[in-house]
Each structure stands twice: as structure tokens, then as C-alpha cells.
Short mmCIF file of C-alpha atoms in Angstrom, two decimals:
data_model
loop_
_atom_site.label_atom_id
_atom_site.label_comp_id
_atom_site.label_asym_id
_atom_site.label_seq_id
_atom_site.Cartn_x
_atom_site.Cartn_y
_atom_site.Cartn_z
CA MET A 1 16.32 17.16 -6.89
CA ASN A 2 12.86 17.30 -5.37
CA ILE A 3 9.88 15.39 -6.72
CA ARG A 4 8.54 18.40 -8.59
CA LEU A 5 11.75 18.93 -10.56
CA ARG A 6 12.20 15.21 -11.18
CA LEU A 7 8.68 14.92 -12.55
CA ALA A 8 9.16 17.96 -14.80
CA LEU A 9 12.47 16.66 -16.19
CA GLY A 10 11.03 13.18 -16.57
CA MET A 11 8.05 14.46 -18.54
CA ALA A 12 10.39 16.57 -20.70
CA LEU A 13 12.61 13.59 -21.46
CA VAL A 14 9.62 11.40 -22.24
CA THR A 15 8.23 14.08 -24.55
CA ALA A 16 11.57 14.46 -26.34
CA LEU A 17 11.86 10.70 -26.76
CA VAL A 18 8.31 10.38 -28.11
CA VAL A 19 8.79 13.29 -30.53
CA VAL A 20 12.11 11.88 -31.81
CA VAL A 21 10.65 8.39 -32.29
CA VAL A 22 7.55 9.71 -34.04
CA ALA A 23 9.70 12.05 -36.16
CA GLY A 24 11.94 9.13 -37.12
CA VAL A 25 8.96 7.11 -38.27
CA GLN A 26 7.59 10.10 -40.16
CA PHE A 27 11.01 10.71 -41.76
CA LEU A 28 11.16 7.15 -43.08
CA ALA A 29 7.57 7.34 -44.30
CA LEU A 30 8.19 10.74 -45.98
CA ARG A 31 11.31 9.48 -47.72
CA SER A 32 9.41 6.45 -48.98
CA PHE A 33 6.48 8.58 -50.21
CA LEU A 34 8.79 11.08 -51.99
CA SER A 35 10.73 8.27 -53.68
CA LEU A 36 7.50 6.56 -54.75
CA SER A 37 6.12 9.84 -56.06
CA GLU A 38 9.27 10.47 -58.10
CA HIS A 39 9.13 6.92 -59.47
CA GLU A 40 5.52 7.38 -60.58
CA ARG A 41 6.36 10.75 -62.16
CA LEU A 42 9.15 9.24 -64.24
CA GLU A 43 7.01 6.27 -65.26
CA MET A 44 4.32 8.64 -66.57
CA LEU A 45 6.90 10.24 -68.88
CA VAL A 46 7.75 6.95 -70.63
CA PRO A 47 4.54 6.68 -72.78
CA THR A 48 4.75 10.39 -73.74
CA LEU A 49 8.40 10.01 -74.70
CA GLU A 50 7.67 6.87 -76.74
CA THR A 51 4.84 8.61 -78.64
CA SER A 52 6.98 11.68 -79.42
CA LEU A 53 9.92 9.63 -80.73
CA GLU A 54 7.64 7.35 -82.74
CA ALA A 55 6.09 10.40 -84.47
CA GLN A 56 9.55 11.77 -85.31
CA LEU A 57 10.61 8.42 -86.80
CA ARG A 58 7.52 8.32 -89.03
CA SER A 59 8.13 11.85 -90.24
CA GLY A 60 11.78 11.09 -90.98
CA THR A 61 13.15 13.67 -88.58
CA ALA A 62 16.81 13.14 -87.87
CA PRO A 63 18.34 13.29 -85.43
CA LEU A 64 15.60 12.60 -82.91
CA LYS A 65 14.85 15.44 -80.54
CA LEU A 66 13.71 15.30 -76.92
CA THR A 67 11.17 18.11 -76.55
CA ALA A 68 8.68 19.26 -73.88
CA LEU A 69 10.68 17.68 -71.07
CA PRO A 70 9.71 18.40 -67.46
CA ARG A 71 12.08 20.34 -65.24
CA ASN A 72 14.99 18.45 -63.60
CA VAL A 73 14.64 15.36 -65.81
CA ASP A 74 17.36 14.21 -68.25
CA ILE A 75 16.67 11.45 -70.81
CA ARG A 76 18.77 9.07 -72.88
CA VAL A 77 17.27 6.62 -75.42
CA LEU A 78 19.18 3.53 -76.52
CA SER A 79 18.45 1.19 -79.45
CA ALA A 80 20.61 -1.76 -80.49
CA GLY A 81 23.18 -0.66 -77.90
CA LYS A 82 23.52 2.81 -79.46
CA ILE A 83 22.35 6.22 -78.22
CA VAL A 84 19.59 7.53 -80.47
CA ALA A 85 18.63 10.58 -78.38
CA GLN A 86 20.05 12.27 -75.29
CA THR A 87 19.74 15.53 -73.35
CA ASN A 88 22.84 17.66 -72.91
CA ASN A 89 23.16 17.23 -69.11
CA PHE A 90 22.47 13.50 -68.85
CA PRO A 91 24.65 12.05 -66.03
CA ALA A 92 27.35 9.46 -66.52
CA ILE A 93 25.27 6.32 -66.35
CA ALA A 94 26.41 3.08 -68.02
CA LEU A 95 24.60 2.02 -71.15
CA THR A 96 24.16 -1.51 -69.84
CA GLU A 97 22.23 -0.71 -66.63
CA SER A 98 19.35 -3.11 -66.07
CA LEU A 99 15.68 -2.16 -66.02
CA GLY A 100 14.24 -0.69 -62.82
CA TYR A 101 14.17 2.39 -60.57
CA ARG A 102 17.07 3.18 -58.22
CA PRO A 103 19.55 5.94 -57.25
CA LEU A 104 22.53 6.13 -59.64
CA ALA A 105 25.21 8.82 -60.01
CA LYS A 106 23.45 11.12 -57.48
CA HIS A 107 20.20 10.83 -59.43
CA ASN A 108 16.99 8.90 -59.21
CA VAL A 109 17.08 6.84 -62.39
CA LEU A 110 14.27 4.93 -64.10
CA ILE A 111 15.30 2.51 -66.89
CA ALA A 112 12.32 1.28 -68.90
CA SER A 113 11.87 -0.62 -72.19
CA MET A 114 10.28 0.99 -75.29
CA ASP A 115 9.23 0.02 -78.82
CA LEU A 116 10.33 2.37 -81.61
CA SER A 117 8.92 1.37 -85.00
CA GLY A 118 9.07 -2.28 -84.13
CA GLN A 119 12.58 -2.07 -82.74
CA PRO A 120 13.24 -2.65 -79.00
CA ALA A 121 14.69 0.38 -77.24
CA THR A 122 15.58 1.46 -73.72
CA ALA A 123 14.81 4.80 -72.08
CA GLN A 124 16.93 6.09 -69.18
CA LEU A 125 15.23 8.90 -67.23
CA ALA A 126 17.28 10.63 -64.49
CA SER A 127 16.01 13.21 -61.98
CA ASP A 128 18.13 15.07 -59.43
CA LEU A 129 18.23 13.52 -55.96
CA LEU A 130 17.72 16.98 -54.52
CA GLY A 131 14.05 16.69 -55.41
CA VAL A 132 13.80 14.08 -52.66
CA LEU A 133 16.60 15.25 -50.37
CA ASN A 134 15.58 18.89 -50.05
CA PRO A 135 12.15 18.17 -48.49
CA LEU A 136 13.80 15.70 -46.13
CA ARG A 137 16.44 18.24 -45.11
CA ALA A 138 13.76 20.85 -44.54
CA TYR A 139 11.88 18.39 -42.39
CA LEU A 140 15.01 17.70 -40.29
CA ARG A 141 15.63 21.43 -39.84
CA ALA A 142 12.06 21.83 -38.63
CA LEU A 143 12.61 18.99 -36.17
CA ALA A 144 15.76 20.66 -34.85
CA ILE A 145 13.53 23.53 -33.75
CA THR A 146 10.40 21.56 -32.80
CA VAL A 147 12.01 18.99 -30.47
CA PRO A 148 13.78 21.45 -28.11
CA THR A 149 10.79 23.77 -28.15
CA ALA A 150 8.33 21.00 -27.30
CA THR A 151 10.68 19.61 -24.63
CA LEU A 152 11.10 23.00 -22.96
CA LEU A 153 7.38 23.74 -23.14
CA VAL A 154 6.45 20.38 -21.61
CA ALA A 155 9.09 20.85 -18.87
CA LEU A 156 7.68 24.26 -17.92
CA LEU A 157 4.05 23.10 -18.02
CA SER A 158 4.90 19.93 -16.07
CA PHE A 159 6.77 21.96 -13.46
CA ALA A 160 3.80 24.28 -13.00
CA PHE A 161 1.23 21.48 -13.02
CA THR A 162 3.28 19.31 -10.62
CA GLY A 163 3.61 22.24 -8.23
CA ARG A 164 -0.15 22.60 -8.16
CA LEU A 165 -0.58 18.84 -7.82
CA LEU A 166 1.87 18.61 -4.91
CA ARG A 167 0.46 21.62 -3.06
CA PRO A 168 -1.73 19.39 -0.80
CA LEU A 169 1.41 17.43 0.11
CA ALA A 170 3.14 20.65 1.14
CA GLN A 171 0.15 21.54 3.29
CA LEU A 172 0.16 18.04 4.77
CA GLU A 173 3.88 18.38 5.50
CA ALA A 174 3.33 21.70 7.29
CA VAL A 175 0.56 20.26 9.45
CA ALA A 176 2.67 17.18 10.23
CA ALA A 177 5.55 19.44 11.32
CA ARG A 178 3.15 21.41 13.51
CA LEU A 179 1.81 18.14 14.92
CA GLY A 180 5.36 17.12 15.83
CA ARG A 181 6.04 20.44 17.54
CA GLU A 182 2.79 20.62 19.48
CA GLY A 183 2.32 16.89 20.11
CA ASN A 184 -1.39 17.11 19.24
CA LEU A 185 -2.00 13.84 17.42
CA ARG A 186 -5.68 14.66 16.98
CA LEU A 187 -4.96 17.66 14.77
CA ALA A 188 -7.12 17.64 11.60
CA LEU A 189 -5.10 16.95 8.45
CA PRO A 190 -5.83 18.98 5.26
CA GLY A 191 -7.43 17.12 2.38
CA ALA A 192 -8.73 14.24 4.53
CA GLY A 193 -12.19 14.69 3.01
CA GLN A 194 -11.06 14.52 -0.62
CA PRO A 195 -11.81 11.33 -2.62
CA ASP A 196 -8.43 11.19 -4.43
CA GLU A 197 -5.21 9.38 -3.45
CA LEU A 198 -3.89 12.27 -1.35
CA GLY A 199 -7.23 12.49 0.44
CA ARG A 200 -7.12 8.77 1.25
CA LEU A 201 -3.53 9.15 2.48
CA ALA A 202 -4.49 12.09 4.72
CA ARG A 203 -7.51 10.18 6.01
CA THR A 204 -5.40 7.10 6.79
CA LEU A 205 -2.77 9.19 8.57
CA GLN A 206 -5.44 11.00 10.58
CA VAL A 207 -6.97 7.72 11.73
CA THR A 208 -3.50 6.34 12.55
CA PHE A 209 -2.55 9.45 14.52
CA ALA A 210 -5.84 9.27 16.43
CA GLN A 211 -5.14 5.63 17.30
CA LEU A 212 -1.64 6.58 18.45
CA ALA A 213 -3.15 9.35 20.59
CA ASP A 214 -5.55 6.85 22.18
CA LEU A 215 -2.68 4.43 22.77
CA ARG A 216 -0.51 7.14 24.31
CA GLU A 217 -3.33 8.25 26.60
CA ARG A 218 -4.03 4.66 27.67
CA GLU A 219 -0.34 4.05 28.31
CA ALA A 220 -0.12 7.22 30.41
CA GLU A 221 -3.19 6.19 32.44
CA PHE A 222 -1.87 2.65 32.76
CA THR A 223 1.54 3.85 33.98
CA GLN A 224 0.05 6.29 36.46
CA ALA A 225 -2.34 3.68 37.84
CA ALA A 226 0.41 1.04 38.10
CA ALA A 227 2.70 3.50 39.88
CA HIS A 228 -0.12 4.43 42.23
CA ASP A 229 -0.92 0.81 43.07
CA LEU A 230 2.75 0.01 43.65
CA ARG A 231 3.32 3.14 45.73
CA SER A 232 0.77 2.16 48.38
CA PRO A 233 2.32 -1.20 49.40
CA LEU A 234 5.79 0.28 49.09
CA ALA A 235 4.88 3.13 51.41
CA ALA A 236 3.27 0.71 53.86
CA LEU A 237 6.32 -1.56 53.72
CA LYS A 238 8.64 1.36 54.35
CA THR A 239 6.53 2.55 57.30
CA ARG A 240 6.51 -0.92 58.91
CA LEU A 241 10.26 -1.36 58.51
CA GLN A 242 10.97 2.11 59.87
CA GLY A 243 8.70 1.35 62.84
CA ALA A 244 10.53 -1.91 63.47
CA LEU A 245 13.85 -0.05 63.52
CA ALA A 246 12.59 2.92 65.57
CA GLY A 247 12.99 1.28 68.98
CA PRO A 248 13.12 -1.95 70.91
CA ARG A 249 10.64 -4.56 69.68
CA THR A 250 9.59 -7.83 71.20
CA PRO A 251 9.91 -10.98 69.09
CA LEU A 252 6.11 -11.08 68.76
CA GLU A 253 5.97 -7.48 67.54
CA LEU A 254 8.81 -8.13 65.06
CA ARG A 255 7.01 -11.23 63.84
CA GLU A 256 3.83 -9.20 63.27
CA ASP A 257 5.77 -6.46 61.44
CA ILE A 258 7.52 -9.02 59.26
CA GLY A 259 4.19 -10.71 58.50
CA GLU A 260 2.61 -7.43 57.48
CA ALA A 261 5.68 -6.59 55.36
CA LEU A 262 5.42 -9.97 53.64
CA SER A 263 1.76 -9.24 52.97
CA ASP A 264 2.73 -5.95 51.30
CA ILE A 265 5.43 -7.74 49.27
CA GLU A 266 2.91 -10.37 48.19
CA ARG A 267 0.55 -7.61 47.00
CA MET A 268 3.37 -6.12 44.93
CA ARG A 269 4.31 -9.53 43.58
CA LEU A 270 0.75 -10.24 42.48
CA LEU A 271 0.48 -6.81 40.88
CA THR A 272 3.81 -7.31 39.08
CA ASP A 273 2.74 -10.76 37.84
CA ASP A 274 -0.51 -9.30 36.54
CA LEU A 275 1.33 -6.47 34.79
CA LEU A 276 3.74 -8.91 33.16
CA LEU A 277 0.89 -11.15 32.07
CA LEU A 278 -1.06 -8.19 30.70
CA ALA A 279 1.98 -6.89 28.80
CA GLY A 280 3.05 -10.31 27.49
CA GLY A 281 3.33 -10.73 23.70
CA GLU A 282 1.31 -13.17 21.64
CA ARG A 283 4.54 -14.87 20.59
CA GLU A 284 4.70 -16.41 24.11
CA VAL A 285 1.38 -18.24 23.66
CA GLN A 286 1.45 -21.94 22.80
CA THR A 287 -1.93 -23.23 21.64
CA LEU A 288 -3.00 -26.86 21.93
CA PRO A 289 -6.38 -28.64 21.81
CA LEU A 290 -7.83 -28.73 25.32
CA SER A 291 -11.15 -29.16 27.10
CA LEU A 292 -12.31 -25.82 28.39
CA ALA A 293 -14.85 -27.57 30.66
CA HIS A 294 -12.12 -29.69 32.31
CA LEU A 295 -9.85 -26.66 32.77
CA THR A 296 -12.69 -24.58 34.21
CA GLY A 297 -13.73 -27.39 36.54
CA GLU A 298 -10.25 -27.56 38.05
CA VAL A 299 -10.26 -23.79 38.63
CA VAL A 300 -13.75 -23.98 40.21
CA ASP A 301 -12.61 -26.73 42.61
CA ARG A 302 -9.59 -24.71 43.77
CA LEU A 303 -11.60 -21.52 44.28
CA ARG A 304 -14.39 -23.33 46.15
CA GLU A 305 -11.83 -24.41 48.74
CA ARG A 306 -10.44 -20.88 48.97
CA THR A 307 -13.89 -19.22 49.33
CA PRO A 308 -16.21 -21.76 50.96
CA ASP A 309 -18.75 -19.14 52.05
CA VAL A 310 -19.81 -18.35 48.46
CA GLN A 311 -22.04 -20.80 46.60
CA LEU A 312 -20.33 -21.51 43.27
CA ASP A 313 -22.28 -23.72 40.83
CA PHE A 314 -20.65 -25.26 37.77
CA GLU A 315 -22.37 -26.72 34.69
CA THR A 316 -21.09 -28.00 31.36
CA ARG A 317 -22.76 -29.30 28.19
CA GLY A 318 -21.57 -30.55 24.83
CA ASP A 319 -18.10 -30.77 23.33
CA THR A 320 -15.97 -27.96 24.80
CA THR A 321 -12.67 -28.60 22.99
CA VAL A 322 -10.91 -25.42 21.96
CA LEU A 323 -7.49 -24.51 20.61
CA GLY A 324 -5.78 -22.48 23.35
CA ASP A 325 -3.02 -21.85 25.84
CA ALA A 326 -3.74 -23.63 29.13
CA THR A 327 -1.89 -21.11 31.34
CA LEU A 328 -3.53 -18.07 29.80
CA LEU A 329 -7.00 -19.65 29.82
CA THR A 330 -6.52 -20.60 33.47
CA HIS A 331 -5.81 -16.95 34.28
CA LEU A 332 -8.89 -15.97 32.29
CA VAL A 333 -11.23 -18.29 34.23
CA GLU A 334 -9.64 -17.50 37.60
CA ASN A 335 -9.91 -13.75 37.11
CA LEU A 336 -13.52 -13.96 36.00
CA ILE A 337 -14.54 -16.00 39.07
CA GLU A 338 -12.40 -13.94 41.48
CA ASN A 339 -13.92 -10.77 40.03
CA GLY A 340 -17.35 -12.18 40.92
CA PHE A 341 -16.14 -13.11 44.42
CA ARG A 342 -14.64 -9.67 44.97
CA HIS A 343 -17.45 -7.50 43.65
CA GLY A 344 -20.49 -9.76 44.00
CA GLN A 345 -20.59 -9.06 47.74
CA GLY A 346 -20.91 -12.73 48.66
CA ALA A 347 -23.81 -13.45 46.28
CA ASP A 348 -24.24 -16.82 44.60
CA MET A 349 -22.27 -17.45 41.40
CA GLN A 350 -22.72 -19.74 38.42
CA VAL A 351 -20.14 -20.91 35.88
CA CYS A 352 -21.29 -22.60 32.69
CA VAL A 353 -19.30 -24.01 29.73
CA VAL A 354 -21.36 -25.00 26.67
CA GLY A 355 -20.26 -26.35 23.31
CA VAL A 356 -22.64 -25.45 20.46
CA ALA A 357 -21.81 -26.05 16.77
CA GLU A 358 -18.56 -24.17 16.04
CA LEU A 359 -18.63 -22.18 19.31
CA VAL A 360 -17.63 -22.88 22.88
CA ARG A 361 -19.31 -20.47 25.30
CA LEU A 362 -18.03 -19.66 28.81
CA GLU A 363 -20.46 -17.82 31.11
CA VAL A 364 -19.62 -16.50 34.58
CA SER A 365 -22.48 -14.73 36.38
CA ASP A 366 -23.11 -13.49 39.89
CA ALA A 367 -26.21 -12.32 41.73
CA GLY A 368 -24.51 -9.21 43.12
CA PRO A 369 -25.50 -5.58 42.66
CA GLY A 370 -24.37 -5.40 39.02
CA VAL A 371 -22.85 -2.31 37.39
CA PRO A 372 -24.30 0.80 35.72
CA SER A 373 -24.97 0.25 32.02
CA ALA A 374 -22.70 3.18 31.10
CA ALA A 375 -19.75 1.44 32.80
CA LEU A 376 -20.07 -1.87 30.94
CA PRO A 377 -17.89 -0.84 27.92
CA ARG A 378 -15.04 0.19 30.26
CA LEU A 379 -14.88 -2.86 32.51
CA ALA A 380 -11.92 -4.38 30.60
CA GLU A 381 -9.78 -1.25 30.86
CA PRO A 382 -6.70 -1.62 33.10
CA PHE A 383 -7.18 -0.20 36.61
CA TYR A 384 -10.78 0.83 35.91
CA ARG A 385 -13.07 0.50 38.95
CA VAL A 386 -16.80 1.09 39.31
CA ASP A 387 -16.78 2.87 42.64
CA ALA A 388 -20.53 3.18 43.06
CA ALA A 389 -21.54 -0.47 42.79
CA ARG A 390 -18.51 -2.75 42.71
CA VAL A 391 -15.87 -1.95 45.29
CA GLY A 392 -13.38 -4.16 47.07
CA GLU A 393 -9.77 -5.29 47.04
CA GLY A 394 -7.74 -5.90 43.93
CA ASN A 395 -5.54 -3.99 41.54
CA GLY A 396 -8.02 -3.39 38.72
CA LEU A 397 -6.22 -5.67 36.26
CA GLY A 398 -8.36 -8.82 36.45
CA LEU A 399 -10.78 -8.08 33.63
CA ALA A 400 -8.02 -6.42 31.60
CA ILE A 401 -6.14 -9.75 31.73
CA VAL A 402 -9.37 -11.52 30.74
CA HIS A 403 -9.71 -9.16 27.78
CA ARG A 404 -6.11 -9.77 26.67
CA ALA A 405 -6.45 -13.56 26.97
CA ALA A 406 -9.70 -13.49 24.98
CA LYS A 407 -8.09 -11.33 22.28
CA VAL A 408 -5.12 -13.70 21.96
CA HIS A 409 -7.56 -16.59 21.41
CA ALA A 410 -9.70 -14.57 18.96
CA ALA A 411 -12.61 -14.91 21.38
CA GLU A 412 -15.48 -12.47 21.87
CA LEU A 413 -15.76 -10.95 25.36
CA SER A 414 -18.98 -9.25 26.46
CA PHE A 415 -20.53 -7.93 29.68
CA GLU A 416 -24.22 -7.63 30.51
CA ASN A 417 -26.33 -7.02 33.56
CA SER A 418 -28.37 -10.01 34.69
CA GLN A 419 -31.98 -9.85 35.81
CA PRO A 420 -33.01 -9.05 38.45
CA SER A 421 -29.43 -8.18 39.49
CA GLY A 422 -25.85 -9.20 38.97
CA LEU A 423 -23.29 -9.22 36.20
CA LYS A 424 -22.83 -11.84 33.47
CA VAL A 425 -19.55 -12.16 31.59
CA VAL A 426 -19.59 -14.18 28.36
CA VAL A 427 -16.54 -15.40 26.40
CA GLU A 428 -17.18 -17.13 23.06
CA PHE A 429 -14.39 -19.20 21.47
CA GLN A 430 -14.15 -20.46 17.91
CA ARG A 431 -13.19 -24.12 17.93
CA GLY A 432 -10.47 -23.90 15.27
CA GLU A 433 -8.24 -26.72 14.09
CA PRO A 434 -5.07 -27.92 15.83
CA ARG A 435 -1.83 -26.61 14.32
CA LEU A 436 0.37 -29.45 13.08
#
């Protein structure tokens, strides 16, 4: 059964259950009220009966007569254990029944005490149980019609109302099916602007689908760029090897070809390492307390030896202890400085690590040409290059790796143009507490 039918049947069953429970309570209350009413009616007859019999005794009437009796009431009067007056149809009730009101011999019977000319007497008043049972039976017959009718009516109304209520879901299902067929994850979903639960669901799905579309587009661009960057050294390697096999080569020529092939292989290895690092999961990261200034200083010393023609200044202030992964942070610092080497066109560079309050701030700036302001938000995208201002070697993954490392450490990464020229990259770390 679909949701619509289940809701309709559920509402019908709930309605039937509620009606039956309420009817049961009403039945018990009605029976109690009818019994109490009959009891009060019989009690009101006792003084009238006592007055009538007392008048007959004073006038010497014999035998005593029971006159002006209400319908469906039979009376028997006892005195000294003997019957002094009785109606013709009085039921078979024992003479010794105790005082009170209760059902006896298919009748509602009231037994009350009386005083006849100074002598104690007992009056037994019996009314037919049908006076109470007939209204109850009529009530039950009415319920036998009311319960099914109400259940059926609620089922039909619930079915119609649920269909109207679920109509936006049907529309959402149709659009989702169309989205699956066409592959357009940016397709507008119906009801996304409504403030109810279905509107919030449609809005959430629309945002999720848009994020998936962005992710799919980035993955496609990433794959195409990676394939392009791998194709170039592979093609060069193939050309060199084919040239080496094309004809006789001197040992020196073979050595040069092998050297160039190794250079192409090294380019592919570096690109593969960067891709693996960029795609690595956060589960691989092991964080420990470490000094970011000490780690950065070691990287600066190594890169100074590698690029002695660029002036690289290093400064540190304050406590620079952070909670991080040494390998990943080393890649972060190396890529930031190498990015400055590569695109700063030999300009001076400055690296600064400062500890302030709950933050540790890493700044890497160069005095190169800088980048257009419109390109700053895209610098951390994989394989993105600013052709106009910042050209050079590399695979376009350096700042993407920096961005991933910063994200893993919950650090804030930002880019800004320096004055009068150059680019400044800032990474701000929260100190955090060591994990025990």
C-alpha cells in the first residue's frame, strides 16, 4: 500500500477506535443515569404510597387497595411478615429481601421501610428492566450504524485530503526523475520556496544537488587537467625513447636521452605525489603539538640552499605551538614558498610566523608582480593558473595542497595583494589542545 492509502486506513482505524471508546464510556454513563433515574422515581412513590395506605387504614377500608399507580410499577406491602396489599402482576420476589435498590427477578426493585398506623411495614416496588434496557439497546443499534458510517466517511475524506497533501511530493518525484534522466543537477525543484516541511525538504535537496553539480564539475576539470599534465611528460618520454631506438646512438647521446627521460619521469612522479597528497583523506592525518616556527625554519633553510639567488627572510615572534601533522604542514610551507619562488620572478620573499593569543599566523609574501584581484578567490583551485601575471613551471597543485592542508587543520587561508606589488598568503591556525 502507498502512503496515501496507509494514511487513509490509519485515520479510519483511529476514528473507529475513538468512536468505540467514547461510545463505551457514554454507554456506561447512560446506564448509570437511567438506573439512578429509575431509583429516584421509585423512591418518590414511597411517601405517596404510605399516605394512601394510611388514609385507608383510618377510614377502615379493607382490604387495602393500591390505586393511582404509575405505569410499569408493581407494589407489594408487608407488615409483620404478612402481605397487606399487592398488585396482581407483582413478580416472584422473596418476602425477606433486605432494604435497598437492585435488580431482582428481571426487575428493578426498591425495598423501603414504611410506618402504617404506628406499625412498621415494608414496601417492595418493582419496575420492568426494559425501562432501562430498551434505551440502551436503542443506543447500541445507533452505534452499529454510526461507527461504520463515521469510519467510512473519515477514510474517504482522509484519502482525498492526503492526496492533496502529497501532491507536492508527486511533483517533486517527477522532477527528480527528470533530473536523473537529463543529468541536470541544477534543475529547480517545485515547492522550494514554500515555508512548510515539504518546502524545506525541496530547498535542502536543491542545495544538495547544486553542491553535487559543483563537485562533479570540479572533478571533471580536475581529471582533465591531471590527464593533460600527465600526457605531456608521457608524450615527451615516448618521443625520447623512440628516438633512442630509431638508429645508432653514441653512449653520450644515450646518456642524454636517458637523463631527459628520467627528468620526465621525475615530473610525473612529483605530479602523482601531489595528486595523492591532495586526494588523501583526513583519517591519515596524525596531529601532535609542534612548533610551527621551528618547522618553517627548517623548510626555509632547505629552500635557501636550493634557490640561493632569491633573498628569503624569515622572522618569528611569540609562542607558535599548534596541534598539527608535521608532514602535511611541511608540504604547506614548502608549497607556499615554492609558489613565491616560481611566480615571484626572482623578487625578494619574506616568511613570518607569529603567535598571538589563541592564534598562530603564518605569512608568506613576495615582491613579485602580484595577481589580478578577480583571480584571488580561485588561486587554491587545482590546476588553476593566472596566465597574465604569474607564469612558470609547476603543475598547478601547490596552492590546492596548501588549501587542503589548511582545511584539515581548521585553519583560515587567505590571499591578498601586497603594496606596492606582490602577493601575500596568510594561514591562521587555532592553537587547540593536544589529544590525549
